[in-house]
């Protein structure tokens, strides 16, 4: 048995053991009640002797009143501890996606012309970006920040802040208006932006803008790539569910700004907030991260990344179950950073001329595939029927132990999940996931249309995809949604949601839905290669004839 097989079997065994443990704990009160009833049935006398028996039992209870009271108190304490230790459900009340104005839209031809006018690309770099854009799966109305649509372009901290503030304020305004929740009722704020992390942080920006209370728990996530949105959801889940070593008035981002000592943790261990909301904002900044050099591994990002952002409002209030759209069922995080190949396949660096960009290695697809396999090894036992799990393990044993020539078996996740929101990282990523997970065009439609209409908006793309499912009337009560995201490091993260109600497409297709204006014209077929059509009176852009910026 080789190491890979040993790790796979060990991981699967651990996952099954964990599942059995949680099922046993969740049914513990029922098991205890049944055991007690069986014991009483064995001790109970026949009906003819019931009255003397009860009289004797009452006499014994009065004679040992202190012991009975202590036993009852112990049972009550145990029942309370069990109820208090159970994690609170986390609900997704609503979501909001950002859509920039028409002034920010650019066709593919316009974006290529503008790249040429930057005056810093070679002719070969312009041609390379044109070829990549023709194969990227991106449409003709994606959004750029105003700073990159000017001549010369304005890549400054000021314009970067203007871009991020427009996105963050836009989605937060919308989510608060849609849900009717006051900013001061929000107890947790999490913002993730991978490539721009200013001081003060984006969370402080939100707290200041909306006048949030002084004990709000805030976390600012950066450098975690396109999978940071799921990381933010997982962090919010833990803050809303588990006990925290901080009291209400002593939070990590509060006045003392430090964790208490171990003694304090025992005394002050309370939930972060028992009945509160968590605001999660996912965005990325494009202004300072456009690449202006000629190193090919860094040029790809120019053809994919566009302006976007999303906000979701989570709640651990049981009263919100009635109006919430989804309940968070599982989050699974996979980090392959121990491998040098995985760690370096997506990295921000300088080229030989000093231009900063994000480099994508040729091993990216293989690294992503390995990360996905590791992730579904953990997720599978949580969601798949037992038959699919047994088939997967049997294939591994036949292939690794008996050296049989069998194809690797990938479980059919369509048996357990109805909707798939796969990070719109690029056409190659979506094609590979469609093939690996054996998905249909219907399952891939939300991801492909998100890439086509909005481009790669980094961590927020998952929420555009879910909004698409809602706007198309796909979400029915009881449906399960699987969100899959990949990020630098290298990470593969998953979240599974369960729909608590059928989402009315007419209600979500109003002006606040990012798909409202385009819903009737989508989906569209996107060929593998779509040539860029330039105007009749102009040639394909060339940097030789462009003025220097």
Short mmCIF file of C-alpha atoms in Angstrom, two decimals:
data_model
loop_
_atom_site.label_atom_id
_atom_site.label_comp_id
_atom_site.label_asym_id
_atom_site.label_seq_id
_atom_site.Cartn_x
_atom_site.Cartn_y
_atom_site.Cartn_z
CA UNK A 1 0.00 0.00 0.00
CA UNK A 2 1.70 3.21 -1.17
CA UNK A 3 1.60 6.54 0.60
CA UNK A 4 -1.08 8.07 -1.61
CA UNK A 5 -3.46 5.18 -0.97
CA UNK A 6 -2.71 5.28 2.75
CA UNK A 7 -3.49 9.01 2.90
CA UNK A 8 -6.71 8.55 0.90
CA UNK A 9 -7.97 5.67 3.03
CA UNK A 10 -6.95 7.39 6.26
CA UNK A 11 -8.71 10.60 5.22
CA UNK A 12 -11.87 8.74 4.21
CA UNK A 13 -11.82 6.72 7.44
CA UNK A 14 -11.40 9.85 9.53
CA UNK A 15 -14.25 11.55 7.69
CA UNK A 16 -16.58 8.60 8.24
CA UNK A 17 -15.61 8.38 11.91
CA UNK A 18 -16.29 12.10 12.32
CA UNK A 19 -19.67 11.73 10.68
CA UNK A 20 -20.62 8.78 12.91
CA UNK A 21 -19.54 10.72 15.99
CA UNK A 22 -21.65 13.77 15.09
CA UNK A 23 -24.66 11.57 14.30
CA UNK A 24 -24.27 9.79 17.64
CA UNK A 25 -24.00 13.07 19.55
CA UNK A 26 -26.98 14.59 17.74
CA UNK A 27 -29.11 11.57 18.68
CA UNK A 28 -27.79 11.25 22.25
CA UNK A 29 -30.94 12.68 23.94
CA UNK A 30 -33.12 10.22 22.01
CA UNK A 31 -30.86 7.30 22.93
CA UNK A 32 -30.89 8.28 26.60
CA UNK A 33 -34.67 8.65 26.60
CA UNK A 34 -35.18 5.25 25.00
CA UNK A 35 -32.72 3.64 27.42
CA UNK A 36 -34.55 5.19 30.37
CA UNK A 37 -37.92 3.99 29.13
CA UNK A 38 -36.57 0.46 28.60
CA UNK A 39 -35.10 0.43 32.11
CA UNK A 40 -38.37 1.64 33.64
CA UNK A 41 -40.26 -0.99 31.68
CA UNK A 42 -38.02 -3.68 33.11
CA UNK A 43 -38.42 -2.36 36.66
CA UNK A 44 -42.13 -1.70 36.49
CA UNK A 45 -44.30 -4.27 38.30
CA UNK A 46 -47.33 -5.92 36.73
CA UNK A 47 -50.58 -3.84 36.75
CA UNK A 48 -51.95 -5.60 39.81
CA UNK A 49 -48.98 -4.48 41.90
CA UNK A 50 -48.69 -0.97 40.40
CA UNK A 51 -50.24 0.89 43.33
CA UNK A 52 -47.97 -0.60 46.02
CA UNK A 53 -44.98 -0.08 43.77
CA UNK A 54 -45.72 3.61 43.23
CA UNK A 55 -46.34 4.10 46.93
CA UNK A 56 -42.99 2.54 47.74
CA UNK A 57 -41.24 4.62 45.09
CA UNK A 58 -42.79 7.80 46.51
CA UNK A 59 -41.72 6.80 50.01
CA UNK A 60 -38.12 6.19 48.87
CA UNK A 61 -38.07 9.53 47.06
CA UNK A 62 -39.20 11.41 50.16
CA UNK A 63 -36.66 9.61 52.27
CA UNK A 64 -33.86 10.62 49.89
CA UNK A 65 -35.14 14.04 48.88
CA UNK A 66 -31.68 15.63 48.74
CA UNK A 67 -30.37 12.91 46.42
CA UNK A 68 -33.41 13.21 44.14
CA UNK A 69 -33.06 16.98 43.94
CA UNK A 70 -29.35 16.67 43.13
CA UNK A 71 -30.05 14.06 40.45
CA UNK A 72 -32.73 16.24 38.86
CA UNK A 73 -30.45 19.26 38.95
CA UNK A 74 -27.68 17.24 37.35
CA UNK A 75 -29.96 16.05 34.57
CA UNK A 76 -31.20 19.59 33.99
CA UNK A 77 -27.62 20.92 33.87
CA UNK A 78 -26.60 18.18 31.44
CA UNK A 79 -29.58 18.93 29.21
CA UNK A 80 -28.79 22.66 29.27
CA UNK A 81 -25.10 22.06 28.53
CA UNK A 82 -26.01 19.84 25.60
CA UNK A 83 -28.44 22.40 24.19
CA UNK A 84 -25.95 25.26 24.69
CA UNK A 85 -23.08 23.33 23.07
CA UNK A 86 -24.97 22.66 19.86
CA UNK A 87 -23.85 25.11 17.18
CA UNK A 88 -26.41 27.67 16.17
CA UNK A 89 -27.65 27.48 12.60
CA UNK A 90 -26.24 30.12 10.27
CA UNK A 91 -28.71 31.63 7.82
CA UNK A 92 -28.09 33.65 4.68
CA UNK A 93 -30.72 36.37 4.81
CA UNK A 94 -29.95 37.93 1.43
CA UNK A 95 -27.16 38.88 -0.98
CA UNK A 96 -26.25 41.82 -3.21
CA UNK A 97 -24.02 42.07 -6.28
CA UNK A 98 -22.35 45.18 -7.69
CA UNK A 99 -22.91 46.29 -11.25
CA UNK A 100 -21.00 49.31 -12.51
CA UNK A 101 -22.62 51.92 -14.76
CA UNK A 102 -22.53 51.85 -18.54
CA UNK A 103 -19.65 54.33 -18.54
CA UNK A 104 -17.46 51.54 -17.17
CA UNK A 105 -18.42 48.99 -19.83
CA UNK A 106 -15.90 48.09 -22.51
CA UNK A 107 -16.07 45.74 -25.46
CA UNK A 108 -13.19 43.38 -26.06
CA UNK A 109 -12.04 45.49 -29.02
CA UNK A 110 -12.12 48.63 -26.89
CA UNK A 111 -10.12 47.00 -24.11
CA UNK A 112 -7.45 45.82 -26.56
CA UNK A 113 -7.23 49.29 -28.14
CA UNK A 114 -6.88 50.79 -24.70
CA UNK A 115 -4.10 48.35 -23.77
CA UNK A 116 -2.24 49.52 -26.87
CA UNK A 117 -2.75 53.18 -25.97
CA UNK A 118 -1.05 52.55 -22.66
CA UNK A 119 2.11 52.64 -24.76
CA UNK A 120 4.01 50.07 -22.68
CA UNK A 121 3.22 46.81 -24.48
CA UNK A 122 5.14 45.34 -27.37
CA UNK A 123 3.28 44.37 -30.54
CA UNK A 124 3.72 40.72 -29.60
CA UNK A 125 2.17 41.35 -26.17
CA UNK A 126 -0.84 43.03 -27.78
CA UNK A 127 -1.30 40.11 -30.16
CA UNK A 128 -0.95 37.63 -27.29
CA UNK A 129 -3.59 39.41 -25.21
CA UNK A 130 -5.88 39.50 -28.25
CA UNK A 131 -5.56 35.74 -28.73
CA UNK A 132 -6.16 35.09 -25.03
CA UNK A 133 -9.21 37.38 -24.96
CA UNK A 134 -10.69 35.56 -27.95
CA UNK A 135 -10.51 32.31 -25.96
CA UNK A 136 -11.32 33.63 -22.48
CA UNK A 137 -15.12 33.30 -22.60
CA UNK A 138 -15.52 36.99 -21.69
CA UNK A 139 -18.30 39.01 -23.31
CA UNK A 140 -18.63 42.47 -24.81
CA UNK A 141 -19.83 44.48 -21.80
CA UNK A 142 -17.56 43.74 -18.86
CA UNK A 143 -16.58 46.54 -16.50
CA UNK A 144 -13.31 48.39 -15.92
CA UNK A 145 -12.56 51.04 -13.29
CA UNK A 146 -12.54 54.61 -14.57
CA UNK A 147 -8.83 54.84 -13.75
CA UNK A 148 -7.98 52.29 -16.46
CA UNK A 149 -10.28 53.79 -19.10
CA UNK A 150 -8.48 57.13 -19.21
CA UNK A 151 -5.49 58.10 -21.34
CA UNK A 152 -3.02 58.04 -19.76
CA UNK A 153 -4.21 55.51 -17.21
CA UNK A 154 -4.22 56.64 -13.57
CA UNK A 155 -2.90 53.84 -11.35
CA UNK A 156 -2.71 55.62 -8.00
CA UNK A 157 -3.74 54.86 -4.45
CA UNK A 158 -6.39 57.58 -4.70
CA UNK A 159 -8.09 56.04 -7.73
CA UNK A 160 -7.74 52.56 -6.23
CA UNK A 161 -9.58 53.72 -3.12
CA UNK A 162 -12.26 55.35 -5.27
CA UNK A 163 -12.85 52.05 -7.08
CA UNK A 164 -13.04 49.97 -3.91
CA UNK A 165 -15.23 52.46 -2.08
CA UNK A 166 -17.71 52.58 -4.95
CA UNK A 167 -18.01 48.79 -4.92
CA UNK A 168 -18.09 48.30 -1.14
CA UNK A 169 -20.51 51.14 -0.40
CA UNK A 170 -22.71 50.09 -3.32
CA UNK A 171 -23.23 46.50 -2.15
CA UNK A 172 -23.49 47.37 1.57
CA UNK A 173 -26.10 50.05 0.88
CA UNK A 174 -28.06 47.55 -1.18
CA UNK A 175 -27.93 44.66 1.30
CA UNK A 176 -29.00 46.84 4.23
CA UNK A 177 -31.86 48.30 2.19
CA UNK A 178 -33.04 44.89 0.95
CA UNK A 179 -33.03 43.29 4.41
CA UNK A 180 -34.16 46.31 6.45
CA UNK A 181 -31.39 45.67 8.97
CA UNK A 182 -29.86 48.68 10.70
CA UNK A 183 -26.08 48.99 10.60
CA UNK A 184 -25.89 49.08 14.40
CA UNK A 185 -27.54 45.66 14.56
CA UNK A 186 -24.60 44.08 12.72
CA UNK A 187 -22.25 42.39 15.19
CA UNK A 188 -19.62 40.99 12.79
CA UNK A 189 -18.02 42.62 9.74
CA UNK A 190 -15.67 40.75 7.40
CA UNK A 191 -14.20 42.19 4.20
CA UNK A 192 -11.90 40.28 1.87
CA UNK A 193 -9.80 41.96 -0.81
CA UNK A 194 -6.72 40.06 -1.87
CA UNK A 195 -4.48 42.57 -3.66
CA UNK A 196 -5.33 45.85 -1.96
CA UNK A 197 -5.15 46.21 1.80
CA UNK A 198 -4.98 49.90 2.77
CA UNK A 199 -4.65 51.49 6.20
CA UNK A 200 -7.14 51.99 7.81
CA UNK A 201 -8.57 48.66 6.68
CA UNK A 202 -11.69 48.15 4.59
CA UNK A 203 -13.53 46.88 7.66
CA UNK A 204 -12.72 50.14 9.44
CA UNK A 205 -13.96 51.96 6.34
CA UNK A 206 -17.31 50.16 6.63
CA UNK A 207 -17.57 50.72 10.39
CA UNK A 208 -16.85 54.43 9.96
CA UNK A 209 -19.16 54.94 6.99
CA UNK A 210 -22.18 53.29 8.61
CA UNK A 211 -21.60 54.32 12.24
CA UNK A 212 -21.49 50.81 13.61
CA UNK A 213 -21.31 50.09 17.32
CA UNK A 214 -18.02 50.06 19.20
CA UNK A 215 -18.04 46.33 20.03
CA UNK A 216 -18.47 45.12 16.43
CA UNK A 217 -16.14 42.20 15.66
CA UNK A 218 -14.21 43.00 12.48
CA UNK A 219 -11.79 41.03 10.33
CA UNK A 220 -10.00 42.19 7.18
CA UNK A 221 -8.73 39.38 4.90
CA UNK A 222 -6.07 39.97 2.25
CA UNK A 223 -3.67 37.96 0.10
CA UNK A 224 -5.94 34.89 -0.04
CA UNK A 225 -6.87 35.03 -3.70
CA UNK A 226 -10.14 34.18 -5.38
CA UNK A 227 -11.16 31.65 -2.72
CA UNK A 228 -11.23 34.23 0.06
CA UNK A 229 -15.01 34.61 -0.15
CA UNK A 230 -15.55 31.08 1.18
CA UNK A 231 -12.86 31.67 3.82
CA UNK A 232 -14.81 34.75 4.95
CA UNK A 233 -18.02 32.70 5.14
CA UNK A 234 -16.25 30.00 7.15
CA UNK A 235 -14.85 32.62 9.54
CA UNK A 236 -18.28 34.20 9.95
CA UNK A 237 -19.77 30.77 10.64
CA UNK A 238 -17.33 30.15 13.48
CA UNK A 239 -17.96 33.59 14.95
CA UNK A 240 -21.71 33.05 14.87
CA UNK A 241 -21.64 29.48 16.14
CA UNK A 242 -18.83 28.75 18.56
CA UNK A 243 -17.97 30.13 21.98
CA UNK A 244 -15.46 32.95 21.95
CA UNK A 245 -12.76 33.66 24.56
CA UNK A 246 -13.68 37.34 24.34
CA UNK A 247 -16.50 38.96 26.19
CA UNK A 248 -18.98 41.30 24.55
CA UNK A 249 -16.94 44.32 25.57
CA UNK A 250 -13.53 42.94 24.82
CA UNK A 251 -13.29 41.99 21.19
CA UNK A 252 -10.19 41.48 18.99
CA UNK A 253 -10.86 44.78 17.24
CA UNK A 254 -12.16 46.60 20.31
CA UNK A 255 -10.57 49.09 22.71
CA UNK A 256 -8.08 46.66 24.23
CA UNK A 257 -7.33 45.01 20.88
CA UNK A 258 -5.95 41.88 22.48
CA UNK A 259 -7.03 38.44 23.54
CA UNK A 260 -7.55 37.84 27.26
CA UNK A 261 -5.38 35.58 29.36
CA UNK A 262 -6.27 31.91 29.77
CA UNK A 263 -7.88 32.63 33.13
CA UNK A 264 -10.03 35.35 31.60
CA UNK A 265 -11.00 32.99 28.77
CA UNK A 266 -12.54 30.56 31.23
CA UNK A 267 -14.53 33.28 32.98
CA UNK A 268 -15.55 35.30 29.94
CA UNK A 269 -16.28 32.47 27.51
CA UNK A 270 -19.50 33.56 25.79
CA UNK A 271 -20.81 33.55 22.22
CA UNK A 272 -19.48 36.46 20.16
CA UNK A 273 -23.09 37.63 19.86
CA UNK A 274 -26.04 35.37 20.58
CA UNK A 275 -28.52 37.04 18.24
CA UNK A 276 -26.78 39.11 15.63
CA UNK A 277 -25.89 39.58 11.98
CA UNK A 278 -22.62 39.11 10.14
CA UNK A 279 -21.89 41.29 7.11
CA UNK A 280 -19.48 39.69 4.62
CA UNK A 281 -18.14 41.77 1.71
CA UNK A 282 -16.07 40.20 -1.08
CA UNK A 283 -14.29 42.36 -3.64
CA UNK A 284 -11.05 42.88 -5.52
CA UNK A 285 -9.22 45.97 -6.73
CA UNK A 286 -8.29 46.25 -10.41
CA UNK A 287 -6.79 49.75 -10.54
CA UNK A 288 -3.43 48.95 -8.96
CA UNK A 289 -3.25 45.44 -10.35
CA UNK A 290 -3.38 45.90 -14.09
CA UNK A 291 -0.13 44.61 -15.58
CA UNK A 292 1.73 46.92 -17.98
CA UNK A 293 4.77 44.79 -18.80
CA UNK A 294 5.48 42.14 -21.43
CA UNK A 295 5.96 38.94 -19.41
CA UNK A 296 3.41 36.46 -20.77
CA UNK A 297 2.50 34.63 -17.53
CA UNK A 298 1.38 38.00 -16.13
CA UNK A 299 -0.51 39.21 -19.22
CA UNK A 300 -3.32 36.65 -18.83
CA UNK A 301 -4.88 38.49 -15.88
CA UNK A 302 -5.47 41.59 -18.04
CA UNK A 303 -7.85 39.60 -20.21
CA UNK A 304 -9.87 38.09 -17.33
CA UNK A 305 -10.18 40.29 -14.24
CA UNK A 306 -12.90 42.93 -14.09
CA UNK A 307 -14.61 45.18 -11.53
CA UNK A 308 -17.08 43.49 -9.19
CA UNK A 309 -18.06 42.82 -5.62
CA UNK A 310 -20.77 41.30 -3.45
CA UNK A 311 -22.17 41.47 0.07
CA UNK A 312 -24.08 38.82 2.00
CA UNK A 313 -25.87 39.16 5.31
CA UNK A 314 -25.68 36.15 7.63
CA UNK A 315 -27.63 35.65 10.84
CA UNK A 316 -27.68 33.30 13.84
CA UNK A 317 -31.07 34.58 14.98
CA UNK A 318 -33.58 31.74 15.02
CA UNK A 319 -36.33 34.22 14.18
CA UNK A 320 -34.63 34.92 10.84
CA UNK A 321 -35.20 31.40 9.60
CA UNK A 322 -38.62 32.42 8.29
CA UNK A 323 -37.28 35.06 5.94
CA UNK A 324 -33.77 33.70 5.22
CA UNK A 325 -33.05 32.23 1.81
CA UNK A 326 -30.47 29.61 2.77
CA UNK A 327 -28.91 27.77 5.69
CA UNK A 328 -25.20 27.03 5.71
CA UNK A 329 -24.73 23.26 5.83
CA UNK A 330 -20.99 22.64 5.33
CA UNK A 331 -17.74 24.50 4.68
CA UNK A 332 -14.60 22.60 3.67
CA UNK A 333 -11.24 24.31 3.28
CA UNK A 334 -8.23 22.73 1.58
CA UNK A 335 -4.75 24.27 1.63
CA UNK A 336 -2.00 22.71 -0.51
CA UNK A 337 0.61 25.29 0.43
CA UNK A 338 3.06 22.68 1.76
CA UNK A 339 3.87 21.84 -1.86
CA UNK A 340 6.28 24.28 -3.53
CA UNK A 341 4.54 23.77 -6.87
CA UNK A 342 1.15 24.59 -5.39
CA UNK A 343 2.48 27.52 -3.39
CA UNK A 344 4.09 29.23 -6.37
CA UNK A 345 1.60 28.59 -9.17
CA UNK A 346 -0.17 31.95 -8.56
CA UNK A 347 2.01 34.74 -7.22
CA UNK A 348 2.29 38.50 -7.28
CA UNK A 349 5.78 39.60 -8.32
CA UNK A 350 7.85 42.02 -10.36
CA UNK A 351 9.08 41.32 -13.87
CA UNK A 352 12.58 42.19 -15.10
CA UNK A 353 11.47 45.75 -15.92
CA UNK A 354 9.99 46.36 -12.47
CA UNK A 355 6.31 46.06 -13.43
CA UNK A 356 4.17 44.32 -10.82
CA UNK A 357 1.68 41.66 -11.83
CA UNK A 358 0.16 38.31 -10.93
CA UNK A 359 1.98 35.41 -12.56
CA UNK A 360 0.08 32.23 -13.48
CA UNK A 361 2.22 29.13 -13.97
CA UNK A 362 1.62 26.37 -16.53
CA UNK A 363 1.01 23.91 -13.68
CA UNK A 364 -2.06 25.83 -12.49
CA UNK A 365 -4.64 23.40 -13.90
CA UNK A 366 -2.93 20.30 -12.49
CA UNK A 367 -2.51 21.98 -9.11
CA UNK A 368 -6.18 23.00 -9.09
CA UNK A 369 -7.19 19.44 -9.96
CA UNK A 370 -5.20 17.98 -7.08
CA UNK A 371 -6.63 20.56 -4.67
CA UNK A 372 -10.15 19.72 -5.84
CA UNK A 373 -9.58 15.99 -5.32
CA UNK A 374 -8.36 16.64 -1.79
CA UNK A 375 -11.34 18.88 -1.08
CA UNK A 376 -13.98 16.42 -2.31
CA UNK A 377 -12.35 13.63 -0.32
CA UNK A 378 -13.45 15.57 2.76
CA UNK A 379 -16.72 16.90 1.36
CA UNK A 380 -17.89 13.60 -0.16
CA UNK A 381 -18.73 11.78 3.11
CA UNK A 382 -20.68 14.84 4.25
CA UNK A 383 -23.05 15.01 1.29
CA UNK A 384 -22.85 11.91 -0.91
CA UNK A 385 -25.06 8.83 -0.58
CA UNK A 386 -23.29 5.76 0.80
CA UNK A 387 -23.38 3.95 -2.56
CA UNK A 388 -21.24 6.62 -4.20
CA UNK A 389 -18.74 6.58 -1.33
CA UNK A 390 -18.33 2.79 -1.55
CA UNK A 391 -17.77 2.94 -5.31
CA UNK A 392 -15.07 5.55 -4.86
CA UNK A 393 -13.21 3.55 -2.19
CA UNK A 394 -13.54 0.33 -4.17
CA UNK A 395 -11.95 1.96 -7.21
CA UNK A 396 -9.05 3.25 -5.12
CA UNK A 397 -8.42 -0.20 -3.66
CA UNK A 398 -8.60 -1.95 -7.04
CA UNK A 399 -6.24 0.54 -8.64
CA UNK A 400 -3.68 0.89 -5.85
CA UNK A 401 -3.66 -2.47 -4.11
CA UNK A 402 -4.52 -4.94 -6.84
CA UNK A 403 -3.01 -2.82 -9.65
CA UNK A 404 -6.14 -3.32 -11.71
CA UNK A 405 -6.53 -1.30 -14.87
CA UNK A 406 -9.62 0.64 -13.91
CA UNK A 407 -10.45 4.25 -14.50
CA UNK A 408 -10.46 6.49 -11.42
CA UNK A 409 -14.03 6.89 -10.20
CA UNK A 410 -15.22 10.37 -9.39
CA UNK A 411 -18.45 10.34 -7.38
CA UNK A 412 -21.54 11.78 -9.00
CA UNK A 413 -22.22 14.88 -6.93
CA UNK A 414 -25.38 15.54 -8.93
CA UNK A 415 -27.04 12.85 -6.80
CA UNK A 416 -26.63 15.03 -3.70
CA UNK A 417 -26.51 18.61 -5.00
CA UNK A 418 -28.82 20.47 -7.37
CA UNK A 419 -26.83 23.62 -8.16
CA UNK A 420 -23.13 24.26 -8.77
CA UNK A 421 -21.53 27.68 -8.44
CA UNK A 422 -17.95 27.25 -9.69
CA UNK A 423 -15.57 30.19 -9.49
CA UNK A 424 -15.51 31.86 -12.92
CA UNK A 425 -11.71 31.92 -13.07
CA UNK A 426 -11.54 31.39 -16.81
CA UNK A 427 -12.84 29.19 -19.57
CA UNK A 428 -10.12 26.57 -19.02
CA UNK A 429 -11.03 26.19 -15.35
CA UNK A 430 -14.73 25.80 -16.13
CA UNK A 431 -14.10 23.29 -18.92
CA UNK A 432 -11.93 21.17 -16.63
CA UNK A 433 -14.45 21.22 -13.78
CA UNK A 434 -17.33 20.38 -16.12
CA UNK A 435 -15.42 17.34 -17.33
CA UNK A 436 -14.15 16.23 -13.92
CA UNK A 437 -17.49 16.53 -12.12
CA UNK A 438 -19.51 15.21 -15.09
CA UNK A 439 -21.73 18.28 -15.13
CA UNK A 440 -24.22 19.29 -17.81
CA UNK A 441 -24.49 22.57 -19.70
CA UNK A 442 -27.42 23.45 -17.40
CA UNK A 443 -25.25 23.04 -14.31
CA UNK A 444 -22.42 25.12 -15.84
CA UNK A 445 -24.66 27.90 -17.13
CA UNK A 446 -24.46 30.19 -14.04
CA UNK A 447 -20.65 30.09 -14.04
CA UNK A 448 -20.25 30.54 -17.80
CA UNK A 449 -22.73 33.41 -17.94
CA UNK A 450 -21.03 35.12 -15.01
CA UNK A 451 -17.68 34.92 -16.82
CA UNK A 452 -19.32 36.15 -20.02
CA UNK A 453 -21.20 39.10 -18.50
CA UNK A 454 -18.94 40.21 -15.64
CA UNK A 455 -15.56 38.57 -16.27
CA UNK A 456 -13.51 37.17 -13.41
CA UNK A 457 -14.54 39.27 -10.40
CA UNK A 458 -12.38 37.15 -8.07
CA UNK A 459 -14.00 35.99 -4.82
CA UNK A 460 -17.34 37.66 -5.55
CA UNK A 461 -18.03 35.59 -8.70
CA UNK A 462 -19.74 32.88 -6.63
CA UNK A 463 -22.43 35.32 -5.53
CA UNK A 464 -23.09 36.53 -9.09
CA UNK A 465 -23.64 32.87 -9.98
CA UNK A 466 -26.06 32.31 -7.11
CA UNK A 467 -27.89 35.52 -8.05
CA UNK A 468 -28.19 34.15 -11.59
CA UNK A 469 -29.77 30.94 -10.28
CA UNK A 470 -32.25 33.01 -8.29
CA UNK A 471 -33.11 35.32 -11.17
CA UNK A 472 -33.73 32.36 -13.47
CA UNK A 473 -36.13 30.80 -10.95
CA UNK A 474 -33.97 27.75 -10.35
CA UNK A 475 -33.88 27.74 -6.53
CA UNK A 476 -36.56 25.56 -4.97
CA UNK A 477 -37.13 24.79 -1.30
CA UNK A 478 -34.80 22.02 -0.14
CA UNK A 479 -32.30 22.45 -3.01
CA UNK A 480 -28.61 22.28 -2.14
CA UNK A 481 -26.05 24.64 -3.67
CA UNK A 482 -22.34 23.82 -3.89
CA UNK A 483 -19.96 26.77 -4.16
CA UNK A 484 -16.41 25.89 -5.25
CA UNK A 485 -13.56 28.42 -5.28
CA UNK A 486 -9.84 28.27 -6.02
CA UNK A 487 -7.20 30.69 -4.78
CA UNK A 488 -3.49 31.35 -4.52
CA UNK A 489 -1.54 29.46 -1.95
CA UNK A 490 -2.93 27.04 -3.30
CA UNK A 491 -6.44 26.66 -1.88
CA UNK A 492 -9.68 24.96 -2.85
CA UNK A 493 -12.65 25.86 -0.65
CA UNK A 494 -16.26 24.68 -0.68
CA UNK A 495 -19.52 25.77 0.87
CA UNK A 496 -22.84 23.91 0.75
CA UNK A 497 -26.10 25.78 1.30
CA UNK A 498 -29.65 24.47 1.67
CA UNK A 499 -32.53 26.55 0.31
CA UNK A 500 -35.06 27.24 3.06
CA UNK A 501 -37.69 28.42 0.62
CA UNK A 502 -38.39 28.70 -3.07
CA UNK A 503 -36.87 31.96 -4.27
CA UNK A 504 -39.37 33.99 -6.29
CA UNK A 505 -37.59 34.97 -9.50
CA UNK A 506 -39.95 37.90 -10.03
CA UNK A 507 -39.08 39.31 -6.61
CA UNK A 508 -35.31 39.09 -7.11
CA UNK A 509 -35.27 40.26 -10.74
CA UNK A 510 -35.87 43.88 -9.90
CA UNK A 511 -33.50 46.76 -10.37
CA UNK A 512 -31.27 45.65 -7.47
CA UNK A 513 -30.38 42.32 -9.08
CA UNK A 514 -27.16 42.55 -11.15
CA UNK A 515 -28.76 40.38 -13.85
CA UNK A 516 -31.99 42.37 -14.19
CA UNK A 517 -31.14 44.12 -17.47
CA UNK A 518 -29.60 41.08 -19.17
CA UNK A 519 -31.83 38.24 -17.99
CA UNK A 520 -33.97 38.00 -21.13
CA UNK A 521 -30.94 37.78 -23.44
CA UNK A 522 -29.15 35.04 -21.47
CA UNK A 523 -27.94 32.36 -21.74
CA UNK A 524 -25.94 32.69 -24.94
CA UNK A 525 -23.68 30.16 -26.61
CA UNK A 526 -20.02 31.08 -26.23
CA UNK A 527 -17.77 29.26 -28.74
CA UNK A 528 -14.29 28.19 -27.72
CA UNK A 529 -12.82 30.90 -29.96
CA UNK A 530 -14.63 34.18 -30.66
CA UNK A 531 -12.63 36.48 -32.98
CA UNK A 532 -12.57 40.12 -31.94
CA UNK A 533 -14.24 42.36 -34.50
CA UNK A 534 -12.60 45.76 -34.86
CA UNK A 535 -14.23 48.71 -36.62
CA UNK A 536 -13.99 48.74 -40.40
CA UNK A 537 -11.98 51.96 -40.45
CA UNK A 538 -9.26 50.76 -38.11
CA UNK A 539 -6.69 48.03 -37.97
CA UNK A 540 -5.83 45.70 -35.13
CA UNK A 541 -4.11 47.86 -32.47
CA UNK A 542 -0.35 48.14 -32.51
CA UNK A 543 1.71 49.73 -29.81
CA UNK A 544 4.12 51.12 -32.42
CA UNK A 545 1.56 53.69 -33.51
CA UNK A 546 0.25 54.51 -30.06
CA UNK A 547 1.23 57.65 -28.17
CA UNK A 548 3.17 57.11 -24.97
CA UNK A 549 1.15 57.56 -21.83
#
